[in-house]
Coordinates of N, CA and C in Angstrom, one line a residue:
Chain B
X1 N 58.5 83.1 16.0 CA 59.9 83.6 15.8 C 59.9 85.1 16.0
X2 N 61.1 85.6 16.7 CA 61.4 87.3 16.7 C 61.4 87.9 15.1
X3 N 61.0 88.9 15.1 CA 61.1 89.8 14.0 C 61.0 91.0 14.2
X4 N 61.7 91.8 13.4 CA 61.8 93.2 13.6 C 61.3 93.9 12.0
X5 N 60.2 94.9 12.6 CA 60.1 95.8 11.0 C 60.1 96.8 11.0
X6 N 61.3 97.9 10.3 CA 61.0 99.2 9.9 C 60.4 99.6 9.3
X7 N 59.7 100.6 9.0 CA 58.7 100.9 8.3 C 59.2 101.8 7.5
X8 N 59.5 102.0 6.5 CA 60.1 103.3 5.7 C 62.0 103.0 5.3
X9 N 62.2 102.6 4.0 CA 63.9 102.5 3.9 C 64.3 103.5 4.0
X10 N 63.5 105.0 3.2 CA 64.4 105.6 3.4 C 63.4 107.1 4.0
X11 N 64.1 107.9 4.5 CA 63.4 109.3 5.2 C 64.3 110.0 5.2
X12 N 63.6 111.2 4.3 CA 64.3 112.6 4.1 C 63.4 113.7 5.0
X13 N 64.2 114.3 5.6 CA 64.0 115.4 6.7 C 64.8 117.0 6.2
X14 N 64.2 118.2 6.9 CA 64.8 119.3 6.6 C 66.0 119.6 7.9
X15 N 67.0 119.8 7.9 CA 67.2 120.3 8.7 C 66.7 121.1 10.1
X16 N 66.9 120.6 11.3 CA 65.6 121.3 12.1 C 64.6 120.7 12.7
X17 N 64.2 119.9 11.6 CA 62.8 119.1 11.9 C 62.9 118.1 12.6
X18 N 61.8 117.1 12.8 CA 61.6 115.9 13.9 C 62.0 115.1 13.1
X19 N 62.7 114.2 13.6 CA 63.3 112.7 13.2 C 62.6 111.6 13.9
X20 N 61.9 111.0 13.0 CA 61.2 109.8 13.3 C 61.1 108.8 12.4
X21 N 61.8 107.8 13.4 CA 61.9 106.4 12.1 C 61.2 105.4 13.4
X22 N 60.7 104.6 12.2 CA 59.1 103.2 12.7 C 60.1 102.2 13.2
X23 N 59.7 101.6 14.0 CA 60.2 100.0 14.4 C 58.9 99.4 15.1
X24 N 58.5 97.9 14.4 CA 58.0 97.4 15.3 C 58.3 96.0 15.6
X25 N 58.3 95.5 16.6 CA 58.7 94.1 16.7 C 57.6 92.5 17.2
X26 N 58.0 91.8 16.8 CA 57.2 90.6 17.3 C 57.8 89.8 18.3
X27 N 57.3 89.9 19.8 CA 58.1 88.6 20.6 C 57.2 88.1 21.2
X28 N 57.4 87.0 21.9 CA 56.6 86.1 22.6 C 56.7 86.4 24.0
X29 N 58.0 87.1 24.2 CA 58.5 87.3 25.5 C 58.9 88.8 25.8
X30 N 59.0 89.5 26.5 CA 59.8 90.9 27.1 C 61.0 91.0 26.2
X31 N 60.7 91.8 25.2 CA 61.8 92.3 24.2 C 62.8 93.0 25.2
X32 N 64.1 92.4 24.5 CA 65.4 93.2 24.6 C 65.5 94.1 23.3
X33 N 65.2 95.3 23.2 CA 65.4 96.8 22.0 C 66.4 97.5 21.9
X34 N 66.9 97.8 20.2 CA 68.4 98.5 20.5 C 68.0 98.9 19.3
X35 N 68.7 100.7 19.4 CA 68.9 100.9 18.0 C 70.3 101.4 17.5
X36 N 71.0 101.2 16.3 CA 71.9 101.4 16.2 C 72.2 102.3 14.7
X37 N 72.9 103.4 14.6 CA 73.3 103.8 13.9 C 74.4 103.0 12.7
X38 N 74.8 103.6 12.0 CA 75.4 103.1 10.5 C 76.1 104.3 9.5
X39 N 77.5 104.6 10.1 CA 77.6 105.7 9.0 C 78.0 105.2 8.1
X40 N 78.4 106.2 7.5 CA 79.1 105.4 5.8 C 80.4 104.9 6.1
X41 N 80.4 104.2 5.6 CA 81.6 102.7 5.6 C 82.2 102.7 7.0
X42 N 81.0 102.3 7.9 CA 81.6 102.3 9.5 C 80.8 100.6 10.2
X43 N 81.6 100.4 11.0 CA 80.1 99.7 11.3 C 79.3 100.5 12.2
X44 N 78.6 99.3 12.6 CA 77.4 99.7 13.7 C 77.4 100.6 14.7
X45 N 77.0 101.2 15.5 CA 77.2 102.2 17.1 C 76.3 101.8 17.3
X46 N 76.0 101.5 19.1 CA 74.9 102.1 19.8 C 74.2 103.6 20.0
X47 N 73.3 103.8 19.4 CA 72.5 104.5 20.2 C 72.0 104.7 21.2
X48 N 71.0 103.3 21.8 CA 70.0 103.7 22.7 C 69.4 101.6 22.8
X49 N 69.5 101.8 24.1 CA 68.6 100.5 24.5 C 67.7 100.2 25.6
X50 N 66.1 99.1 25.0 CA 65.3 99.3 26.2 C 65.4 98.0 26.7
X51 N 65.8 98.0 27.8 CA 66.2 96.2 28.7 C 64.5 96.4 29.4
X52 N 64.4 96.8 30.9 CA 63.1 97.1 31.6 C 63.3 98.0 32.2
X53 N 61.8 98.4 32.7 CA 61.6 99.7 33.4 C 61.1 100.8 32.7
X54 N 61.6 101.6 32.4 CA 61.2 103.3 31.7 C 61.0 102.9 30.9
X55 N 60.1 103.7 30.0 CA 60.2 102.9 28.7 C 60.1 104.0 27.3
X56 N 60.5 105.2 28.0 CA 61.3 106.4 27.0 C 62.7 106.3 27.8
X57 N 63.3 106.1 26.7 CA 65.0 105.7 26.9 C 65.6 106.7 25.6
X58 N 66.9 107.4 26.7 CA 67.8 108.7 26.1 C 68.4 107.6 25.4
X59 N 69.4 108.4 24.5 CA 70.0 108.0 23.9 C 71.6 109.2 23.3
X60 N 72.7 107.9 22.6 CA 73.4 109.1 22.3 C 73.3 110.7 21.3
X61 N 73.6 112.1 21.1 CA 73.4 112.5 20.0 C 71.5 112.7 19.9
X62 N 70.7 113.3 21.5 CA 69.6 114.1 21.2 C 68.6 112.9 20.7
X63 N 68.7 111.6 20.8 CA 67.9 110.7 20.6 C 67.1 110.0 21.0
X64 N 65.9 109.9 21.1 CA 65.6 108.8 22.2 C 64.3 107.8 21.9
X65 N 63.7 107.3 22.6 CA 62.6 105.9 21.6 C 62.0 105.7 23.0
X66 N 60.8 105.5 22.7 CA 60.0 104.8 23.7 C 59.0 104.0 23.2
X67 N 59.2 102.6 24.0 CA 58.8 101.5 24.1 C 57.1 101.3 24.5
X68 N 56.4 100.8 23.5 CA 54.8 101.0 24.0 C 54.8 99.8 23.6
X69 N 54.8 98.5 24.8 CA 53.9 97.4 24.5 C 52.5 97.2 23.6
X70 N 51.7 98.0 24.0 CA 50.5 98.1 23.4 C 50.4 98.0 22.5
X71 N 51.3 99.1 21.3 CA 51.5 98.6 20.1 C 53.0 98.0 19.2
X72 N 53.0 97.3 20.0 CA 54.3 96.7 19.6 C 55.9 97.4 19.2
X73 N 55.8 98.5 19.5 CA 56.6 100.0 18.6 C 57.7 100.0 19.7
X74 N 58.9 100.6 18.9 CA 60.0 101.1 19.4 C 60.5 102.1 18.7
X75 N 59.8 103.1 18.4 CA 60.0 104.6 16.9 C 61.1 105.2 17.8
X76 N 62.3 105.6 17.0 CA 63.2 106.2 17.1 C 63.0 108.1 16.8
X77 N 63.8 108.9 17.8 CA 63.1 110.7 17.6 C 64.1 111.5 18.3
X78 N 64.3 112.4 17.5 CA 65.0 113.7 17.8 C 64.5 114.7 17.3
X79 N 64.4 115.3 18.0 CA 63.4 117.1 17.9 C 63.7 117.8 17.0
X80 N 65.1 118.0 17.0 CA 65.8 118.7 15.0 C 66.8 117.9 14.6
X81 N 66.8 118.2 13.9 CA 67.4 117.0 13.0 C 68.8 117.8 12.4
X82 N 70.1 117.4 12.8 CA 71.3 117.7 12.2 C 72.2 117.0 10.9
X83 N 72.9 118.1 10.3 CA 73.3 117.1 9.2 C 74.1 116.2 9.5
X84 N 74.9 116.4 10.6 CA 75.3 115.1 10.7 C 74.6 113.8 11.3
X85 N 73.4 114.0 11.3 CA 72.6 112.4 11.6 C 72.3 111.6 10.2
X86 N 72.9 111.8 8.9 CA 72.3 111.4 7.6 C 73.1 110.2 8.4
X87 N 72.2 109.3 8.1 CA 73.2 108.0 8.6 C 71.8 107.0 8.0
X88 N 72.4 105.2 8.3 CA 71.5 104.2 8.2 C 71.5 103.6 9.4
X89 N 70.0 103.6 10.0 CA 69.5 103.4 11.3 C 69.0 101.9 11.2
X90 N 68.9 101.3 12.5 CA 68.6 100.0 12.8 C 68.1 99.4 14.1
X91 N 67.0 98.9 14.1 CA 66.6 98.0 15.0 C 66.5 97.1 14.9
X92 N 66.3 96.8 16.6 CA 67.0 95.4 16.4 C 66.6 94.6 17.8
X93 N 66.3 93.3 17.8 CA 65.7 93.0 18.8 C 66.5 91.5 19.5
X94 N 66.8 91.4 20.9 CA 68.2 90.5 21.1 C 67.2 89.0 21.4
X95 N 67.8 87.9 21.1 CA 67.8 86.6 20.9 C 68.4 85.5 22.3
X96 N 68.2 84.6 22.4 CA 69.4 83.9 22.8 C 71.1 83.6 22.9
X97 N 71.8 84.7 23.6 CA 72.9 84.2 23.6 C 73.1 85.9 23.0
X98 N 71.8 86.8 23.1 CA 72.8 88.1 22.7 C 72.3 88.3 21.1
X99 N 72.0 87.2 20.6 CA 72.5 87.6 19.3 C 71.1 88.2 18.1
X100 N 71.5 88.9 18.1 CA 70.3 90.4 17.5 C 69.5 90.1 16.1
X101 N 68.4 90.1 16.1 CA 67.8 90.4 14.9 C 67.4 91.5 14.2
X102 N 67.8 92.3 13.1 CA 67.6 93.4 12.7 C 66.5 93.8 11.9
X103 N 66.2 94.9 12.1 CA 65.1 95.1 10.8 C 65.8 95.7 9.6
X104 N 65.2 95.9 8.6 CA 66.0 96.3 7.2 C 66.9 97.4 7.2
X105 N 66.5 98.2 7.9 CA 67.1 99.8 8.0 C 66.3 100.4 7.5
X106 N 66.7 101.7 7.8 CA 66.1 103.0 7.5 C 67.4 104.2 7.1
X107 N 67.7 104.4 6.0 CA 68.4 105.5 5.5 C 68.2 107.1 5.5
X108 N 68.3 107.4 6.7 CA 67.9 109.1 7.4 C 68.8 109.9 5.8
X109 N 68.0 110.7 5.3 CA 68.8 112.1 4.5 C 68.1 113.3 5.2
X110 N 69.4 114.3 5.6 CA 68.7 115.2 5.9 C 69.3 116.3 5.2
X111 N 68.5 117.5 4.6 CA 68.7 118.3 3.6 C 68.6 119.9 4.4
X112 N 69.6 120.8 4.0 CA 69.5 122.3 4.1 C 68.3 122.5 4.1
Chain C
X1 N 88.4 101.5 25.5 CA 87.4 101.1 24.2 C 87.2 99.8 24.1
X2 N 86.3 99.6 24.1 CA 86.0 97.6 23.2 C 86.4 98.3 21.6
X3 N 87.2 97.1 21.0 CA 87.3 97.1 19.9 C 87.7 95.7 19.4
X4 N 86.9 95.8 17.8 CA 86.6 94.9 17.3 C 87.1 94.9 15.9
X5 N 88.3 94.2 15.8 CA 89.2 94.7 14.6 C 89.0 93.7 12.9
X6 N 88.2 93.9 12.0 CA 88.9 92.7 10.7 C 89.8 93.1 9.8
X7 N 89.7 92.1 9.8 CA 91.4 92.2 9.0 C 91.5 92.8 8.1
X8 N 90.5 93.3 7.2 CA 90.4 93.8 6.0 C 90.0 94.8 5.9
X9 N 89.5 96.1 5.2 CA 89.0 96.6 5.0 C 87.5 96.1 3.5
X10 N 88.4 95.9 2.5 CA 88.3 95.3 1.0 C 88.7 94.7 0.6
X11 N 88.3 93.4 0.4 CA 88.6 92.0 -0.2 C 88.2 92.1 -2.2
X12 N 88.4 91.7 -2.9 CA 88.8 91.2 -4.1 C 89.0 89.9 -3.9
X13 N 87.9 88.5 -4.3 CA 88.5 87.3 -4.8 C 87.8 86.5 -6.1
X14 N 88.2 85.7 -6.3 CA 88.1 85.1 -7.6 C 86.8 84.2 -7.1
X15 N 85.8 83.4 -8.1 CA 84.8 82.5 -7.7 C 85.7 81.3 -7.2
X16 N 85.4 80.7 -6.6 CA 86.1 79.6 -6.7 C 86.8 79.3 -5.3
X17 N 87.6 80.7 -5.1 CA 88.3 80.7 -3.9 C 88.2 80.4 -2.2
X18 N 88.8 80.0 -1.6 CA 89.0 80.1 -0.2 C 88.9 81.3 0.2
X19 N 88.3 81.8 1.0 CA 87.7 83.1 1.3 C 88.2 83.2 3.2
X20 N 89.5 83.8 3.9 CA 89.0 84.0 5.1 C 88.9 85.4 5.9
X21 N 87.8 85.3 6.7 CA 87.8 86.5 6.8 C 88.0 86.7 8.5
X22 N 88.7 87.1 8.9 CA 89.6 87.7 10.6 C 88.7 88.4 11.3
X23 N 88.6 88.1 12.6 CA 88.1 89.3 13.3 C 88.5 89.1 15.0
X24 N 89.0 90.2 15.9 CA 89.2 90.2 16.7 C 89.0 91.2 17.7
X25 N 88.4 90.4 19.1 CA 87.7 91.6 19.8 C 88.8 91.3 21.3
X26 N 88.8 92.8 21.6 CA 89.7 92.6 22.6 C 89.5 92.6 24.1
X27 N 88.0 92.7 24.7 CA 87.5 93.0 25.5 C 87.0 91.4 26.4
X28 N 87.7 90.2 25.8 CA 87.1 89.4 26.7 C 85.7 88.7 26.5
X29 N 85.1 88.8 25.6 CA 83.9 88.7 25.1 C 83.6 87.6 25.0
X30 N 82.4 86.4 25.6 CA 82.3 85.3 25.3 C 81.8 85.3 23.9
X31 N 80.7 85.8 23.5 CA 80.2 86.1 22.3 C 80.5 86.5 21.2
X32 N 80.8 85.9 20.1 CA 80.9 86.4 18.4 C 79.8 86.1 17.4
X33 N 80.0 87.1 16.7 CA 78.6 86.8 15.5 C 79.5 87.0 14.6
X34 N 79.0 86.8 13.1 CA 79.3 87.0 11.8 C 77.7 87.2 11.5
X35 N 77.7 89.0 10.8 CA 76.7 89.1 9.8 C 77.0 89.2 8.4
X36 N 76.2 89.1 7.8 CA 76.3 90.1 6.6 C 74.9 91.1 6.3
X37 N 75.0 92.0 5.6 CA 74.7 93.0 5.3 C 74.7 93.3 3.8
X38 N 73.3 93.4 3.1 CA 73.2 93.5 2.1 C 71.8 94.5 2.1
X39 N 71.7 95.2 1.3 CA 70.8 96.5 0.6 C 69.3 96.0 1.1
X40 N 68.4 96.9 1.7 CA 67.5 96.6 1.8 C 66.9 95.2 2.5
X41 N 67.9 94.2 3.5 CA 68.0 93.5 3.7 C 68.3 93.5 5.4
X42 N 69.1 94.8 5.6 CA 69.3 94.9 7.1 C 70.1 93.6 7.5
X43 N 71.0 93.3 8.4 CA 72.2 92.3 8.9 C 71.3 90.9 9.0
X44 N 72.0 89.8 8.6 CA 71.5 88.4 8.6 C 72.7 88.2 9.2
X45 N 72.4 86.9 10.4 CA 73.2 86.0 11.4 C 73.7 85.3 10.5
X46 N 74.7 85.2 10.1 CA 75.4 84.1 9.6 C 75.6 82.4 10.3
X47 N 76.3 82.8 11.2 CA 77.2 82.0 12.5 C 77.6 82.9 13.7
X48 N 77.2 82.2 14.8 CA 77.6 82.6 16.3 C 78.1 82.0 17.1
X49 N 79.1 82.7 18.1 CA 79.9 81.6 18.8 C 79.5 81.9 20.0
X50 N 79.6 81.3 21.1 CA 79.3 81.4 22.5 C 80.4 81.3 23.3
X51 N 81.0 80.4 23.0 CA 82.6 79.5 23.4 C 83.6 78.9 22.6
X52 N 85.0 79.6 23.1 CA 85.5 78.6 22.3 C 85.4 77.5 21.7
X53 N 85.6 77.3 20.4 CA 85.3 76.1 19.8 C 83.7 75.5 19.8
X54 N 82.8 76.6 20.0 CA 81.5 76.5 20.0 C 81.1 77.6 19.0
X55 N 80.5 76.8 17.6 CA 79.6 77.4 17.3 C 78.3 77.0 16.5
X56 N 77.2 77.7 16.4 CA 75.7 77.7 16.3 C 75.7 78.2 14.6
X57 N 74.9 77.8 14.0 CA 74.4 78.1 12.7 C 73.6 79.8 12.9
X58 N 73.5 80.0 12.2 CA 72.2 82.1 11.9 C 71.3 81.4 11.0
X59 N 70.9 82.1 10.8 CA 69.8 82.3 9.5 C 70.4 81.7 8.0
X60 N 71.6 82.3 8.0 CA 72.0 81.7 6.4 C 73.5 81.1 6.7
X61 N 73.7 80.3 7.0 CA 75.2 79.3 7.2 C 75.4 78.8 5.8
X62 N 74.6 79.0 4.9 CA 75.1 77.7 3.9 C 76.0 78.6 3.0
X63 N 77.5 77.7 2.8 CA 78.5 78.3 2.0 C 79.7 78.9 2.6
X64 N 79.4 78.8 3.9 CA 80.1 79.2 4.9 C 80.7 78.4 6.2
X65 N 81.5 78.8 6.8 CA 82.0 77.6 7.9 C 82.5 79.0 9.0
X66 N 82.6 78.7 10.3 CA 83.6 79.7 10.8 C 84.6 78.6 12.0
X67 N 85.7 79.0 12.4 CA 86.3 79.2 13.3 C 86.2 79.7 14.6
X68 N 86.4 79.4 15.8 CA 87.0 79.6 16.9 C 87.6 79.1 17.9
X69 N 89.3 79.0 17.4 CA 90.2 78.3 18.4 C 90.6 79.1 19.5
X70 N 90.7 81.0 19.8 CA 90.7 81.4 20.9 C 90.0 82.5 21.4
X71 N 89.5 82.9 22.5 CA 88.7 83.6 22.5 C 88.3 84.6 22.0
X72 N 89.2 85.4 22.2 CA 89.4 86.5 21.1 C 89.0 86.9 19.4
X73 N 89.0 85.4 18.8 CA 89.4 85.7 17.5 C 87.9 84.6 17.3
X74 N 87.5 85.0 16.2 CA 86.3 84.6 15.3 C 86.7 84.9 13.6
X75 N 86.9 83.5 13.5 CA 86.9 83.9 11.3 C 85.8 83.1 11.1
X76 N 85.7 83.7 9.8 CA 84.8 83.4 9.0 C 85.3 82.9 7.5
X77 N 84.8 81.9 7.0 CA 85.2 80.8 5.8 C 84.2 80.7 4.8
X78 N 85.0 80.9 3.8 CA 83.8 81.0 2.4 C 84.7 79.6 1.8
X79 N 83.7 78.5 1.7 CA 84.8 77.7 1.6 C 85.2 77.7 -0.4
X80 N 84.0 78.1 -1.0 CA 84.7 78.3 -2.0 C 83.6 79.3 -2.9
X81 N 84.0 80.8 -2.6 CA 83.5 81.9 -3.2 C 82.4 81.8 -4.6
X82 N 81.1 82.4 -4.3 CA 80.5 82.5 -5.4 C 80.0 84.0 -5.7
X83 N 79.8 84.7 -6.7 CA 79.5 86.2 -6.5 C 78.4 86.4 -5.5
X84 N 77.5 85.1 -5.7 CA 76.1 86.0 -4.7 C 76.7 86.0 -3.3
X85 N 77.8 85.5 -3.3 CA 78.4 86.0 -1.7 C 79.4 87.2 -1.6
X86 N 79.1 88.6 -2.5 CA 79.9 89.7 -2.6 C 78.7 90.3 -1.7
X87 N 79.2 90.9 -0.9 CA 78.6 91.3 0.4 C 79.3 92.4 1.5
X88 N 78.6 93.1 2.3 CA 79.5 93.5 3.7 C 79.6 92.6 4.4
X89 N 80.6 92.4 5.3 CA 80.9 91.3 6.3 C 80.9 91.8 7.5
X90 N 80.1 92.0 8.3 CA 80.9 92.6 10.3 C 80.6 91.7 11.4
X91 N 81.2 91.5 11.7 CA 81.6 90.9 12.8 C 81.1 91.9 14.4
X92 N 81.1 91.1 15.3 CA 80.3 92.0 16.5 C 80.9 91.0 17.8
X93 N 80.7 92.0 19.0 CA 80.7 90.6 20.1 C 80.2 91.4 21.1
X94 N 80.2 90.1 22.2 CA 79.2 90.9 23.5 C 79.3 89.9 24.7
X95 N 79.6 90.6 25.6 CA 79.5 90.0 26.6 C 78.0 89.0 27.2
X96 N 78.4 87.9 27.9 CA 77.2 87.1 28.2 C 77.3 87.6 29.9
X97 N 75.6 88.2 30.5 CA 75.7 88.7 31.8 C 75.7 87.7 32.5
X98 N 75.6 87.6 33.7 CA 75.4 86.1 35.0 C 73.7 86.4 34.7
X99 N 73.2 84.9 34.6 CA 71.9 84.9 34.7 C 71.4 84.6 33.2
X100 N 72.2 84.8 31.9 CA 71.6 84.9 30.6 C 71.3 85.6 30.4
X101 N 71.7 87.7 31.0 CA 70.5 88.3 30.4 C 71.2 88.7 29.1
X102 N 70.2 89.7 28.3 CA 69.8 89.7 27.6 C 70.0 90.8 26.5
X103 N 70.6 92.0 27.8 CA 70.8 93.3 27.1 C 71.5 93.9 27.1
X104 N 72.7 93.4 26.8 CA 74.4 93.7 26.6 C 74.4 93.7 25.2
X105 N 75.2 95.4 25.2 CA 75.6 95.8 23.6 C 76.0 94.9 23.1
X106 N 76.1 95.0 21.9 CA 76.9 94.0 20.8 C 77.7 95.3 20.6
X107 N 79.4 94.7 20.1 CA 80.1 96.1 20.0 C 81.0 95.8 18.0
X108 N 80.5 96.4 17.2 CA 80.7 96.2 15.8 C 82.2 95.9 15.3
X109 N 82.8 95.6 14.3 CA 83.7 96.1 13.8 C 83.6 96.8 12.3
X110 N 84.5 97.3 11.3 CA 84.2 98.7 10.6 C 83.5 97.3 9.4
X111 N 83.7 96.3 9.4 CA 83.2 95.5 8.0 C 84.6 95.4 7.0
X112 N 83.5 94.3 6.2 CA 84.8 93.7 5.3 C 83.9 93.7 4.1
X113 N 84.1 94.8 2.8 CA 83.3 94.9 2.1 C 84.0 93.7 0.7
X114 N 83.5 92.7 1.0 CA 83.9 91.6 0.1 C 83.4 91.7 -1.7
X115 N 84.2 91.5 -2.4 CA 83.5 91.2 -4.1 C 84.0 89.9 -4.5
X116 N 83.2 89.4 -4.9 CA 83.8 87.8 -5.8 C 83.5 88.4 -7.0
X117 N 84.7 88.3 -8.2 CA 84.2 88.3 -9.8 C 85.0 87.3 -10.2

């Protein structure tokens, strides 16, 4: 069965600094990858998705993730990190019919 | 914009209750989900729809029923509220491409932050 794991609920950053949050997934087949943001009392956004091909994929908002079969990884990264990225982050890997499996989240704080 | 509207913002209901919860996507979407979202837990599939008047079990259906008599519209039914079903509710949909693929956004709605006491 698909599964998705974040590694870390929550990650505090300084303003500035690299943003990196873990994903890794289990498929049997060519993962469909998405990550998706979470602000406070919003739902979901797209960020960023890997179908085929490239497998460093931009994203909205200085984002981007790249996809290494090898080790199963889909880590999410931005070079500095703004206050407005405090958000709860999500991966998530697509199913039959579209419909997504998520990993737990990851709760970005980013501090002065 | 795709948009995906529930009816609610904040629900309040009693245990016991009939519980429904609305959602409407305006883009034509064959696809609806119902998740919920709870702490450290990341979104669980509740129920999914494909087609009208088609729908598939998630991960956790039990205690739950849903709806879909038109394309547009996906509810969700608590058919009789218990607190461990106080929860976020969102709803999502997505188009299905020619061929089955695979990697069409899902597009959210804001959630239905539900409490049973």
């Amino acid at each position: 069965a698909q599964s998705v794991t974040q590694l870390g609920s929550h990650v505090s950053v300084s303003e500035g600094a690299l943003v990196l949050l873990r994903c890794n997934y289990s498929s049997s087949v060519p993962p469909y990858l998405f990550w998706y943001v979470q602000y406070p009392n919003q739902g979901l956004q797209l960020l960023l998705k890997y179908t085929t091909g490239a497998t460093l994929v931009k994203g909205i908002n200085g984002f981007e993730a790249e996809f290494k079969k090898s080790e199963t990884s889909f880590h999410l990264t931005k070079p500095s990190a703004h206050m407005s990225d405090a958000a709860e982050y999500f991966c998530a890997s697509a199913g039959g019919y579209n419909k997504l499996i998520f990993g737990a989240g990851t709760r970005l704080a980013v501090h002065p | 914009d795709v948009k995906v509207t529930q009816s609610s913002r904040y629900l309040v209901k009693r245990t016991g209750e009939k519980v429904f919860l609305e959602c409407v996507q305006d883009m034509d979407h064959e696809n609806m989900f119902w998740y919920r979202q709870d702490p450290g837990l990341g979104l669980r599939l509740i129920y999914f729809s494909y087609d009208v008047k088609m729908k598939e079990k998630g991960d956790i259906p039990e205690g739950y029923s849903v709806s879909r008599e038109k394309k547009e519209r996906f509810s969700l039914i608590l058919e009789s509220a218990s607190t461990n079903q106080t929860s976020m509710y969102l709803c999502a949909s997505s188009l299905t491409l020619a061929g089955g693929g695979l990697n069409t956004e899902a597009f959210f709605g804001q959630g239905t932050r539900l409490t049973v006491v």
